[in-house]
Short mmCIF file of C-alpha atoms in Angstrom, two decimals:
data_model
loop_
_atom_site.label_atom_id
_atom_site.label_comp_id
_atom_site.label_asym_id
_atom_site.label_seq_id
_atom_site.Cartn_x
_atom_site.Cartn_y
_atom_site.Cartn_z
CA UNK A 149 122.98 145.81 122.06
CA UNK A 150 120.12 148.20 122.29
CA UNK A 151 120.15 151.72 122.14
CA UNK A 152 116.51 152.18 123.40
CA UNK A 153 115.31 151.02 126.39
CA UNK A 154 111.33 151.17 127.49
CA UNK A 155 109.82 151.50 131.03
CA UNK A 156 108.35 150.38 132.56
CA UNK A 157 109.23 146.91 131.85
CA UNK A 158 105.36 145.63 131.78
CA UNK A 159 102.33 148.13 133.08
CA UNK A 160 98.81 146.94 134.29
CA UNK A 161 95.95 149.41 134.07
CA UNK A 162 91.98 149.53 133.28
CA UNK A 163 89.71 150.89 130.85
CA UNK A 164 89.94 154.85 129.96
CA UNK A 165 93.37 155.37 132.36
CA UNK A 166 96.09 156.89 130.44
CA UNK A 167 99.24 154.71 130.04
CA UNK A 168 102.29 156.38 129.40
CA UNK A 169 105.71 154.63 128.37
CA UNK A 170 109.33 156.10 128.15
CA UNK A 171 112.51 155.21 126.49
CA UNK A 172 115.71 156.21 126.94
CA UNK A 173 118.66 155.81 124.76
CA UNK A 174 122.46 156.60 124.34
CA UNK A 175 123.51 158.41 121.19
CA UNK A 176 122.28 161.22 119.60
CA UNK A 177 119.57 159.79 117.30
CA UNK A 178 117.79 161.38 113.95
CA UNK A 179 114.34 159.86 114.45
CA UNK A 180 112.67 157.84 117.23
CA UNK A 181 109.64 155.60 116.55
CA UNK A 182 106.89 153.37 118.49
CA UNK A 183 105.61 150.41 117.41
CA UNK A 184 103.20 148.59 118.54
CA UNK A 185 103.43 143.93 118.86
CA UNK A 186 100.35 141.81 119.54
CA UNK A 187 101.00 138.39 121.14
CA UNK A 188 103.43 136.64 118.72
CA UNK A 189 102.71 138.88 115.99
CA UNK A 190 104.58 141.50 113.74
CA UNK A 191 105.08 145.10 114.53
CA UNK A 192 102.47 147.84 113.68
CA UNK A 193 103.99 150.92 113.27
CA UNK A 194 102.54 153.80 115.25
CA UNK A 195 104.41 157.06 115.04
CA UNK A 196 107.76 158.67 114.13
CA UNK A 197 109.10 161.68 115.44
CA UNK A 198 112.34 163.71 114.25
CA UNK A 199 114.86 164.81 116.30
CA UNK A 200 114.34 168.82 115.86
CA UNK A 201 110.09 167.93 117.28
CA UNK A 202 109.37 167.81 120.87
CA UNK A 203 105.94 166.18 120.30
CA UNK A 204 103.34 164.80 118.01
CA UNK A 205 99.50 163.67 118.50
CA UNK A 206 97.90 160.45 116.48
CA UNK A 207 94.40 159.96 117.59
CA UNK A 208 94.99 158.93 121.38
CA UNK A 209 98.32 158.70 120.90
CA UNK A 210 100.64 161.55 122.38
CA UNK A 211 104.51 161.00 121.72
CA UNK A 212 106.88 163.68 123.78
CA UNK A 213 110.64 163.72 122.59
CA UNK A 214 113.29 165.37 125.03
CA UNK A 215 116.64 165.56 123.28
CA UNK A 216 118.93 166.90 125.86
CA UNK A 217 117.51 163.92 128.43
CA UNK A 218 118.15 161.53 125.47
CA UNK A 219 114.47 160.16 125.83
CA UNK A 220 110.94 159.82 124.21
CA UNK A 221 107.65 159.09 125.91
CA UNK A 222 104.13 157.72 124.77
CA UNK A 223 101.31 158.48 125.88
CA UNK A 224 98.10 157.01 125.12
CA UNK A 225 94.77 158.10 126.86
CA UNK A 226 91.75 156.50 127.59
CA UNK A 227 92.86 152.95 126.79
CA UNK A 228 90.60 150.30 125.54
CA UNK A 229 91.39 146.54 125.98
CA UNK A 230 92.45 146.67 122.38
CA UNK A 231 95.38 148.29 123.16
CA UNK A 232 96.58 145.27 125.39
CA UNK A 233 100.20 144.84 123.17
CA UNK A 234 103.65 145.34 123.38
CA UNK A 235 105.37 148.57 122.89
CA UNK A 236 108.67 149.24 121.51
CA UNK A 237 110.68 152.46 120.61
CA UNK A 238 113.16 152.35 117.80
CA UNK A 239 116.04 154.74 117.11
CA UNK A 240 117.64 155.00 114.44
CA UNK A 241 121.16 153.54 115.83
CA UNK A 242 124.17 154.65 113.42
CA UNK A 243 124.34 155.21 109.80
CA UNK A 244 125.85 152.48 108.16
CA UNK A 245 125.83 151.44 104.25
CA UNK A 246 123.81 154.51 103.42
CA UNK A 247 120.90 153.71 105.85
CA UNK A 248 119.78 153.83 109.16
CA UNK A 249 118.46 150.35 110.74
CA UNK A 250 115.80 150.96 113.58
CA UNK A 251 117.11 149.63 116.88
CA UNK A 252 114.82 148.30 119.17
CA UNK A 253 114.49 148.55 122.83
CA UNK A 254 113.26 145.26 124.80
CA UNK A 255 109.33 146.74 124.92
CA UNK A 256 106.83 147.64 127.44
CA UNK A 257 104.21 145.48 127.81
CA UNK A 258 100.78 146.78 128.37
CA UNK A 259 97.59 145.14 129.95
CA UNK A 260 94.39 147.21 129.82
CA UNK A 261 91.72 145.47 131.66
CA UNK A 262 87.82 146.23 130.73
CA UNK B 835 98.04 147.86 99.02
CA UNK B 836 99.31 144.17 100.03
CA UNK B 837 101.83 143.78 103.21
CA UNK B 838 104.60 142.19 104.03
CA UNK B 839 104.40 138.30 103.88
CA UNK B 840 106.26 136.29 105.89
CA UNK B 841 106.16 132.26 104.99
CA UNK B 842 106.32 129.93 106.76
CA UNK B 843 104.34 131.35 109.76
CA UNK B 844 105.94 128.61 111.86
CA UNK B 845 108.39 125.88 111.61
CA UNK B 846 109.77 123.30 113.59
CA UNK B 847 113.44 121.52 112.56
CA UNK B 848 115.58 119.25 114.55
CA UNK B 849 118.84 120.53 115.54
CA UNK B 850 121.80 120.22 112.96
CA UNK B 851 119.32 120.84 109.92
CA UNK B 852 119.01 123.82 107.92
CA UNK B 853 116.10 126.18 107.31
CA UNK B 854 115.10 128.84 104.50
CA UNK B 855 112.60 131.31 105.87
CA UNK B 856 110.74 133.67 102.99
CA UNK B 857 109.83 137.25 102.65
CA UNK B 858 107.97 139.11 99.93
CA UNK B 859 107.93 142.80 100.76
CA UNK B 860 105.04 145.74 99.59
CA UNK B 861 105.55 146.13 96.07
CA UNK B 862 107.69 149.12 95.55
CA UNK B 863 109.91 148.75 98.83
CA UNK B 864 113.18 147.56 97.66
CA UNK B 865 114.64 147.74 101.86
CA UNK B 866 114.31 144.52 103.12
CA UNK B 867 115.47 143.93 106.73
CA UNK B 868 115.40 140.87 108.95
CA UNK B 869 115.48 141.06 112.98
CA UNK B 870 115.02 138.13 115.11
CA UNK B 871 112.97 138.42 118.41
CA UNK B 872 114.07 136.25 121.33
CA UNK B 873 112.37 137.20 125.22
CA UNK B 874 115.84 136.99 126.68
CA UNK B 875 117.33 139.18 123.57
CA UNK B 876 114.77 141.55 121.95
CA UNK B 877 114.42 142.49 118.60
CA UNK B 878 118.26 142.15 117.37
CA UNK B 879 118.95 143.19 113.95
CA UNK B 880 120.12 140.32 111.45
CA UNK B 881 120.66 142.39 108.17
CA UNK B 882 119.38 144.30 105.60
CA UNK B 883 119.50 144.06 101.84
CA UNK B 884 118.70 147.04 99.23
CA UNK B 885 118.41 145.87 95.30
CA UNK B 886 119.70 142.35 95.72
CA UNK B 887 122.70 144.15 97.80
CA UNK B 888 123.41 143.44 101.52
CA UNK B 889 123.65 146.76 103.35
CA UNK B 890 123.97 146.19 106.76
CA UNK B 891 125.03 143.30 109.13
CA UNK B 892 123.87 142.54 112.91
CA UNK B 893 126.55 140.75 115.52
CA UNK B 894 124.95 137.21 114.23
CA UNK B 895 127.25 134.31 113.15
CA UNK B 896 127.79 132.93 109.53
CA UNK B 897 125.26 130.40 110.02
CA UNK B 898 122.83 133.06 109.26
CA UNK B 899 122.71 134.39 105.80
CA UNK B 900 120.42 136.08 103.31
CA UNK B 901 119.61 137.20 99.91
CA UNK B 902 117.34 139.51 97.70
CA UNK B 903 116.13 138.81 94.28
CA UNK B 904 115.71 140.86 91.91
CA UNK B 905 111.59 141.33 93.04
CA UNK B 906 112.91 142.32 96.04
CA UNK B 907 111.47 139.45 98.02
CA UNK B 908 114.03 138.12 100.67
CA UNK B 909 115.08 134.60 101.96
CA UNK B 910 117.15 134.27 104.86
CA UNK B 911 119.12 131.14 105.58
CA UNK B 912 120.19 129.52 108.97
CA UNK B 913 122.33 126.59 108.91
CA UNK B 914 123.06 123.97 111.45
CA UNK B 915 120.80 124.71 113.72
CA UNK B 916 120.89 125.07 117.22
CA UNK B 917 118.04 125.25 120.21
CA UNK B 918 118.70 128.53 120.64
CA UNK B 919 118.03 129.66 117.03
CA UNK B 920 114.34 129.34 118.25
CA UNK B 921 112.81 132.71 117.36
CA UNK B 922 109.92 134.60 116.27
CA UNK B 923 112.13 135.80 112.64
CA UNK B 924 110.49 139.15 111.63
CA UNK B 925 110.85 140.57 107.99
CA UNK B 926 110.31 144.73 107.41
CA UNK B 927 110.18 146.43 104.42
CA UNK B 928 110.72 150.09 103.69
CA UNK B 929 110.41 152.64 100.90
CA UNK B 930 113.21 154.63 102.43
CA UNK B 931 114.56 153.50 104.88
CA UNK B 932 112.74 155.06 108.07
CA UNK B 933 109.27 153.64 108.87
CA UNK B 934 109.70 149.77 108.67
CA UNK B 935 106.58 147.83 107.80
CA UNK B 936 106.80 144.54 109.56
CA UNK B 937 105.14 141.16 108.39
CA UNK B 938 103.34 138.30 110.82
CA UNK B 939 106.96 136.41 111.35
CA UNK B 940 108.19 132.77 111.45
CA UNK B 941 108.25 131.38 114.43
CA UNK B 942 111.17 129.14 114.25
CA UNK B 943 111.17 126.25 117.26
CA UNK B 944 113.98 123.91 117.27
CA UNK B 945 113.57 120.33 118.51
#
């Protein structure tokens, strides 16, 4: 089953609009990650952020984490058509065999137009 | 720095068969994990192997099985296939456990 889970669901915008993308999840977590998908493709890691941070910057990418709500938010400004992908957030589920497996919400998928 | 390779990129069997999907992580990552990606499903976990040891398992059946070598580079096995074993089969490789690199994936289509 999975912990994280994005919305929106899918999100249309154009050229140099922000897009922003939350995820919410269940149990109390150590890390949360993005990734980013391209049609059919593997995932591109994009940024990790520990539980005890309540945000980090990567180029245009801004990622909020809010503990207490139990949810995580990117935010990526002025979008390019590039950046037409899937987006997924991965927690880092339960400990279990001396490691953590990333569990992956269902994605938000993105459409920039130019 | 090579990535994570992932062969077959795709593959089509015929139900009841078997198939052996390959993975050769970066050199130096001895976490290997498998997920499979399904649009009705997600990304579900299938399982992850650490020196030639399996780790972890997903909620998959036995028909599903996998192995590490001692290079670290993973197989995973499905047996007796069914339609709904049609997948994109992603492979990710870690140092330590936390940031997963992913490779292209099989896409798996069963006829």
């Amino acid at each position: 089953s999975q912990q994280g889970e994005e919305d929106p669901q899918a999100l249309s915008i154009q050229e140099g609009e922000n897009a922003t993308m939350n995820c919410s999840y269940k149990t109390s977590i150590n890390n949360l990650q993005w990734y980013r998908q391209n049609s059919g493709r593997g995932l591109v890691h994009l940024i990790l952020i520990r539980s005890n941070e309540r945000e980090k910057h990567s180029g245009r990418l801004r990622v909020t984490l809010d503990t207490s709500k139990k949810s995580s938010s990117l935010l990526i400004t002025a979008s390019r058509a590039a950046d037409t992908a899937s987006y997924f957030c991965a927690t880092d589920g339960l400990p279990s065999g001396g490691s953590y497996i990333p569990t992956f919400g269902r994605g938000t998928s993105l459409i920039v137009h130019p | 720095k090579a990535g994570v390779t992932q062969t077959p990129r795709y593959l089509i069997k015929t139900r009841g068969q078997q198939v052996t999907l390959s993975c050769s992580p970066i050199s130096g990552h001895r976490s290997v994990s498998w997920y499979q990606q399904t649009p009705g499903q997600g990304l579900q976990f299938l399982f992850e192997y650490f020196s030639e040891t399996q780790r972890n398992k997903g909620n998959f059946p036995g028909r599903f099985s996998g192995r590490q070598f001692s290079n670290s580079r993973s197989e995973m096995n499905v047996s007796t296939l069914e339609l709904g074993d049609s997948a994109l089969y992603l492979c990710a490789s870690s140092l330590v456990g936390v940031e997963a690199f992913f490779g292209q994936g099989t896409r798996l289509t069963v006829v």
